[in-house]
Short mmCIF file of C-alpha atoms in Angstrom, two decimals:
data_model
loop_
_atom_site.label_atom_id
_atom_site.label_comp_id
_atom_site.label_asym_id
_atom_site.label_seq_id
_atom_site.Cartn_x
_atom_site.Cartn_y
_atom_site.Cartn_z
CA UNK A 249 -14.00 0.92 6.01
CA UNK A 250 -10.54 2.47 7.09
CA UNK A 251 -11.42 5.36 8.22
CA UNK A 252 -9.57 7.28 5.48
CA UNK A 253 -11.71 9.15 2.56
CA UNK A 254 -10.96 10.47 -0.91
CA UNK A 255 -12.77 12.49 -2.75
CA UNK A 256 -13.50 12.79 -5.79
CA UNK A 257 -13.68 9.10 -6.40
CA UNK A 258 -13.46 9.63 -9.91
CA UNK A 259 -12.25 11.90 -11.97
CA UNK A 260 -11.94 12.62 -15.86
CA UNK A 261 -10.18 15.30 -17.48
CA UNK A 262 -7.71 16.35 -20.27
CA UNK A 263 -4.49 17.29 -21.43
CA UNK A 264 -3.21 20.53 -19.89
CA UNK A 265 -5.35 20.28 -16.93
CA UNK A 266 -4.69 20.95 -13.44
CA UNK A 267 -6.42 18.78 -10.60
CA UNK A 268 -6.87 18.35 -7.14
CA UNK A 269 -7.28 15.13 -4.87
CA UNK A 270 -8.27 15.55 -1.26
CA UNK A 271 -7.38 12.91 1.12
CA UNK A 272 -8.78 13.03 4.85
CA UNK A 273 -6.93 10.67 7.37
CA UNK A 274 -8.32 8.84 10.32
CA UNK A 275 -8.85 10.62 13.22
CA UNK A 276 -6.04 11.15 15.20
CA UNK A 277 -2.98 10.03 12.26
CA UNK A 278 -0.86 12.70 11.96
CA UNK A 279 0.76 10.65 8.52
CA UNK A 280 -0.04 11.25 5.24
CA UNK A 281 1.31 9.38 2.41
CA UNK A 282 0.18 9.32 -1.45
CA UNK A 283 0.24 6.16 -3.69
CA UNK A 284 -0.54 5.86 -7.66
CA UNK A 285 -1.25 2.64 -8.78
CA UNK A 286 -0.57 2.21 -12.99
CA UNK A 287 -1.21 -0.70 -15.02
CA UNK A 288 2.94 -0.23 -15.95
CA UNK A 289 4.14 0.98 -13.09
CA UNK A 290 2.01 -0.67 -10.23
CA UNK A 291 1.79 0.76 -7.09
CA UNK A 292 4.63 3.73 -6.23
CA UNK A 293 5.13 6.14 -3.24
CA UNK A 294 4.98 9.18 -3.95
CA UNK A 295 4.66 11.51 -1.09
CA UNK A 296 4.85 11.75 2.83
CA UNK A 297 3.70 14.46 5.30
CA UNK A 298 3.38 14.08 8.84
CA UNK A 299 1.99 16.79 10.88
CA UNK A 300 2.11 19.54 7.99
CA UNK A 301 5.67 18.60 6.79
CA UNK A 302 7.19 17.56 4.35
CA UNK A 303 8.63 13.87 5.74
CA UNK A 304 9.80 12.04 2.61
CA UNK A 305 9.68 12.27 -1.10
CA UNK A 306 9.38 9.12 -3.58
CA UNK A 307 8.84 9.34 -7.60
CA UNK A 308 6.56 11.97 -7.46
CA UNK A 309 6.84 14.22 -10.88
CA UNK A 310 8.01 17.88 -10.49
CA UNK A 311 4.67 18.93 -12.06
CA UNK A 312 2.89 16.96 -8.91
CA UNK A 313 2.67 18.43 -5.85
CA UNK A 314 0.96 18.04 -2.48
CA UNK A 315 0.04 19.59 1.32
CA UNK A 316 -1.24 18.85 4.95
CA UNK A 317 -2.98 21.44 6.23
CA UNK A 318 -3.55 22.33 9.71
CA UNK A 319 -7.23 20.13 10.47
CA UNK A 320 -4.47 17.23 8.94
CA UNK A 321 -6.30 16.43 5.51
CA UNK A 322 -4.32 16.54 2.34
CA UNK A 323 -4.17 17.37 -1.05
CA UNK A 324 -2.33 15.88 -4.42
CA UNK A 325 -1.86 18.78 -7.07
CA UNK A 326 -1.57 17.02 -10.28
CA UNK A 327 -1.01 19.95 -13.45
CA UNK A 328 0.14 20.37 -16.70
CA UNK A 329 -2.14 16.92 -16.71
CA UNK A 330 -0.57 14.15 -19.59
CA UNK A 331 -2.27 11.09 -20.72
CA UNK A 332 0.27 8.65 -18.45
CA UNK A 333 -0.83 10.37 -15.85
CA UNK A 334 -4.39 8.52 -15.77
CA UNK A 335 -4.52 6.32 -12.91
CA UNK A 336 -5.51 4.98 -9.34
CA UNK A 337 -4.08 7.74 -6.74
CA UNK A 338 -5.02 6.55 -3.22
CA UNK A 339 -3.98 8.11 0.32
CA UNK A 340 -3.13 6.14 3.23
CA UNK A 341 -2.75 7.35 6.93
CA UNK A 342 -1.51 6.20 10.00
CA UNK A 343 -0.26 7.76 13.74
CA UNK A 344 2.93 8.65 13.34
CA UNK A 345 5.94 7.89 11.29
CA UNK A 346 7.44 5.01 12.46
CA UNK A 347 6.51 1.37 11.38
CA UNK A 348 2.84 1.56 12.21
CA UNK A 349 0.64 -0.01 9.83
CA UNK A 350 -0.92 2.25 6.96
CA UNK A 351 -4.65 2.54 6.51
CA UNK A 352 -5.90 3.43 2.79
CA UNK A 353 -8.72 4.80 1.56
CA UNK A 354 -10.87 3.77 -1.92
CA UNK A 355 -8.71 5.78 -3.95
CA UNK A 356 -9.31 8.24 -6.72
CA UNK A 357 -9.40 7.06 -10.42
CA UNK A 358 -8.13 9.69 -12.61
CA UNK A 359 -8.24 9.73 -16.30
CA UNK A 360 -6.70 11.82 -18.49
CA UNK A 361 -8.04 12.17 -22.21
CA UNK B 59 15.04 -0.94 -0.23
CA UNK B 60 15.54 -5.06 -0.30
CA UNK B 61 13.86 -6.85 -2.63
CA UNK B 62 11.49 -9.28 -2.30
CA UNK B 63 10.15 -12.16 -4.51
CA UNK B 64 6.92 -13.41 -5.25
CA UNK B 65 4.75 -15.53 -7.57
CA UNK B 66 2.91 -13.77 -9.82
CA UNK B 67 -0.47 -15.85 -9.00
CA UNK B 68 -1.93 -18.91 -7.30
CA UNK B 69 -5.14 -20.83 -7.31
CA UNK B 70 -6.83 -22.35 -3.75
CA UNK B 71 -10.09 -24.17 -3.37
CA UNK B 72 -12.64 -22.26 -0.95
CA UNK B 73 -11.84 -23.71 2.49
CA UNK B 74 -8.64 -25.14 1.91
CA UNK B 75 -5.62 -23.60 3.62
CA UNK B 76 -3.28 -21.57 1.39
CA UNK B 77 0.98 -20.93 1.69
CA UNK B 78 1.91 -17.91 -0.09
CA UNK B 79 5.54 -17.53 -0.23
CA UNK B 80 8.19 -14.83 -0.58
CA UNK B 81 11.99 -14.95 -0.41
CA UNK B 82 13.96 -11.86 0.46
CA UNK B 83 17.43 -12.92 0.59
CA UNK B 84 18.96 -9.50 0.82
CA UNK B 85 16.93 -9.07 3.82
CA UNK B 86 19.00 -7.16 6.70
CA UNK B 87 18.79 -6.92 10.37
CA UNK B 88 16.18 -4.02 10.89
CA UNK B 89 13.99 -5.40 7.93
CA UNK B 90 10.53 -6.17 8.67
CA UNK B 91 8.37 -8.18 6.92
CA UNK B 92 5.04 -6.73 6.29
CA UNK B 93 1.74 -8.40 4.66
CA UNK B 94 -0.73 -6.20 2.85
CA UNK B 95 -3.33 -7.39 0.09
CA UNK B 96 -5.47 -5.12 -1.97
CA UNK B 97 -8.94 -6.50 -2.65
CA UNK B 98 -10.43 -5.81 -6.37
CA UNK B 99 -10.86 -2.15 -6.88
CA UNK B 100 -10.08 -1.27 -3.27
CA UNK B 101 -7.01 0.55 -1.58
CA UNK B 102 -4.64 -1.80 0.10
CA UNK B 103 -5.50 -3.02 3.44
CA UNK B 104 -2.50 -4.16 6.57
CA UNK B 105 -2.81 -7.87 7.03
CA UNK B 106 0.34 -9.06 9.46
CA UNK B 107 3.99 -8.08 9.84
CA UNK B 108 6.78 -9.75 11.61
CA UNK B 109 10.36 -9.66 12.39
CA UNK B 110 11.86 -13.20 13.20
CA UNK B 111 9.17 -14.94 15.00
CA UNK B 112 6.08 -16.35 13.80
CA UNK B 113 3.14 -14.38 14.01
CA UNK B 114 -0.57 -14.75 14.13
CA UNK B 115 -3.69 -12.52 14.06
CA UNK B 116 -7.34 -12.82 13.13
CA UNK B 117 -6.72 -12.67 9.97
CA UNK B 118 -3.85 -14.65 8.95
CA UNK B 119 -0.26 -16.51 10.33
CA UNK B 120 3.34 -15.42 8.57
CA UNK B 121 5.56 -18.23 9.04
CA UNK B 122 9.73 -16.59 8.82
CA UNK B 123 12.10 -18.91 7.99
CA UNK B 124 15.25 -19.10 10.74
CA UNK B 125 17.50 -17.39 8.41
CA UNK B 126 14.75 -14.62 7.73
CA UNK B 127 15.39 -15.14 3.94
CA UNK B 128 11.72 -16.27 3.18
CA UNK B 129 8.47 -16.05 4.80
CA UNK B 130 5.04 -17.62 4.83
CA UNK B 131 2.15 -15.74 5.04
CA UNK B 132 -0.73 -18.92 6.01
CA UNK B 133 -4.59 -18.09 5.27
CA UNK B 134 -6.07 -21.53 7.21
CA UNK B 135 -9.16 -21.43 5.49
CA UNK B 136 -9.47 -19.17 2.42
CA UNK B 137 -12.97 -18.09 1.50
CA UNK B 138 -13.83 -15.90 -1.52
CA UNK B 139 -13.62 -12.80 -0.01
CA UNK B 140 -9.66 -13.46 0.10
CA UNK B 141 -9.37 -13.10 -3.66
CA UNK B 142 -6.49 -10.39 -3.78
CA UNK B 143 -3.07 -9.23 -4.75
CA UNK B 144 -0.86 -10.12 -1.36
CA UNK B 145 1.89 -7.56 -1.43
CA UNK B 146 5.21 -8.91 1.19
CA UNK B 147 7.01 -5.64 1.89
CA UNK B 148 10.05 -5.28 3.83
CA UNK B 149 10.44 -2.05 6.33
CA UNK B 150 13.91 -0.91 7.65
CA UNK B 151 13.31 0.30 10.52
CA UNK B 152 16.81 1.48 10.89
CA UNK B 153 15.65 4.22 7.61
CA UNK B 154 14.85 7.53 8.44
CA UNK B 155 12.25 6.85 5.30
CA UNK B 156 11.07 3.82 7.34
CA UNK B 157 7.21 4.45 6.91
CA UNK B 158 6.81 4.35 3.20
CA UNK B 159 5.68 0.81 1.35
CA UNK B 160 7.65 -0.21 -1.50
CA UNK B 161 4.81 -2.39 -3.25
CA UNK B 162 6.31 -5.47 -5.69
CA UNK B 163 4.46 -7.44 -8.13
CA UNK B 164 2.67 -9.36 -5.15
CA UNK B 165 0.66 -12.54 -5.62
CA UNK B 166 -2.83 -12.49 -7.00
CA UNK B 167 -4.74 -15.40 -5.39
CA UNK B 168 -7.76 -16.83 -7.27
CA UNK B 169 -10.09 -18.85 -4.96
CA UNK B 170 -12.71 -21.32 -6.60
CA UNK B 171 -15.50 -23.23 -5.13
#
């Protein structure tokens, strides 16, 4: 176990929609990042926030977006929902944003019919 | 990011020690080399990371070539719980994007009795 949780772990939805993925770090990381993981694509970096901010940005679609909230946990807006969208999102943590090692959680399996 | 190279697979007999290799011969100065694997249908987990000398831990050894333009990553005895995709990742340090994890291919090791 990590430390880091993701809820929902699965998820199944359709065209059009709009969804939310909630990522909780381990105690005391300030770093967030988000992952998805496609069969095509593998595993990409999409997003970093470290103590509420935005830190760094990788390919993460303009119709994706995400937060860290004050208690630290995060969230992955995913709308306008299309089928390559359906995937493996996962969250990682870790203390701070220099080469520490990242901890992930189980991820959330989104599909998109 | 440098690029690193990997075979796609590899088979090892339960108990036997296994080599997985990776060249990175673009590999720069404030490049290090991380280690992560990602277990069947889990997120990926932080196995070892290294800059020029060799390292060990608990749960593994990375071997770096002198020239740091391949590495090692040694499991001495591999049991079937090591079955997993082993991801080697380099991390400038000298990036102000340092913390993210640029995820190849990797190497998915099969491990028979």
């Amino acid at each position: 176990d990590s430390g880091v949780t993701q809820t929902p772990k699965h998820l199944i939805t359709a065209t059009g929609q709009r969804v939310t993925l909630r990522c909780s770090p381990r105690s005391g990381d300030l770093s967030v990042y988000w992952y998805q993981q496609s069969l095509d694509q593998g595993l990409q970096f999409l997003i970093q926030y470290y103590n509420g901010e935005e830190r760094a940005k990788g390919n993460i679609l303009e119709r994706f977006s995400a937060q860290q909230f004050p208690d630290l946990h995060s969230e992955l807006n995913l709308s306008s929902l299309e089928l390559g969208d359906s995937a493996l999102y996962f969250c990682a943590s870790s203390a701070g944003t220099v080469q520490e090692t990242q901890y992930f959680g189980p991820g959330t399996r989104l599909l998109v019919l | 990011d440098a690029k690193t190279t990997q075979p796609n697979s590899m088979e090892s007999n339960e108990e036997e020690p296994v080599h997985l290799p990776c060249n990175h011969s673009t590999i720069s100065g404030t490049d290090y080399i991380h280690w992560y694997r990602q277990l069947p249908s889990q997120g990926p987990e932080y196995v070892i990371h290294g800059l020029t000398s060799n390292v060990n831990n608990r749960m593994a050894s990375l071997a770096i070539a002198e020239d740091r333009k391949s590495s090692t990553l040694i499991l001495h005895r591999a049991t079937l719980r090591d079955a997993a995709v082993y991801y080697c990742i380099l991390r400038d340090i000298g990036s102000g994007t340092a913390s993210k994890l640029t995820f190849g291919t990797g190497t998915r090791l099969q491990v028979t009795l």
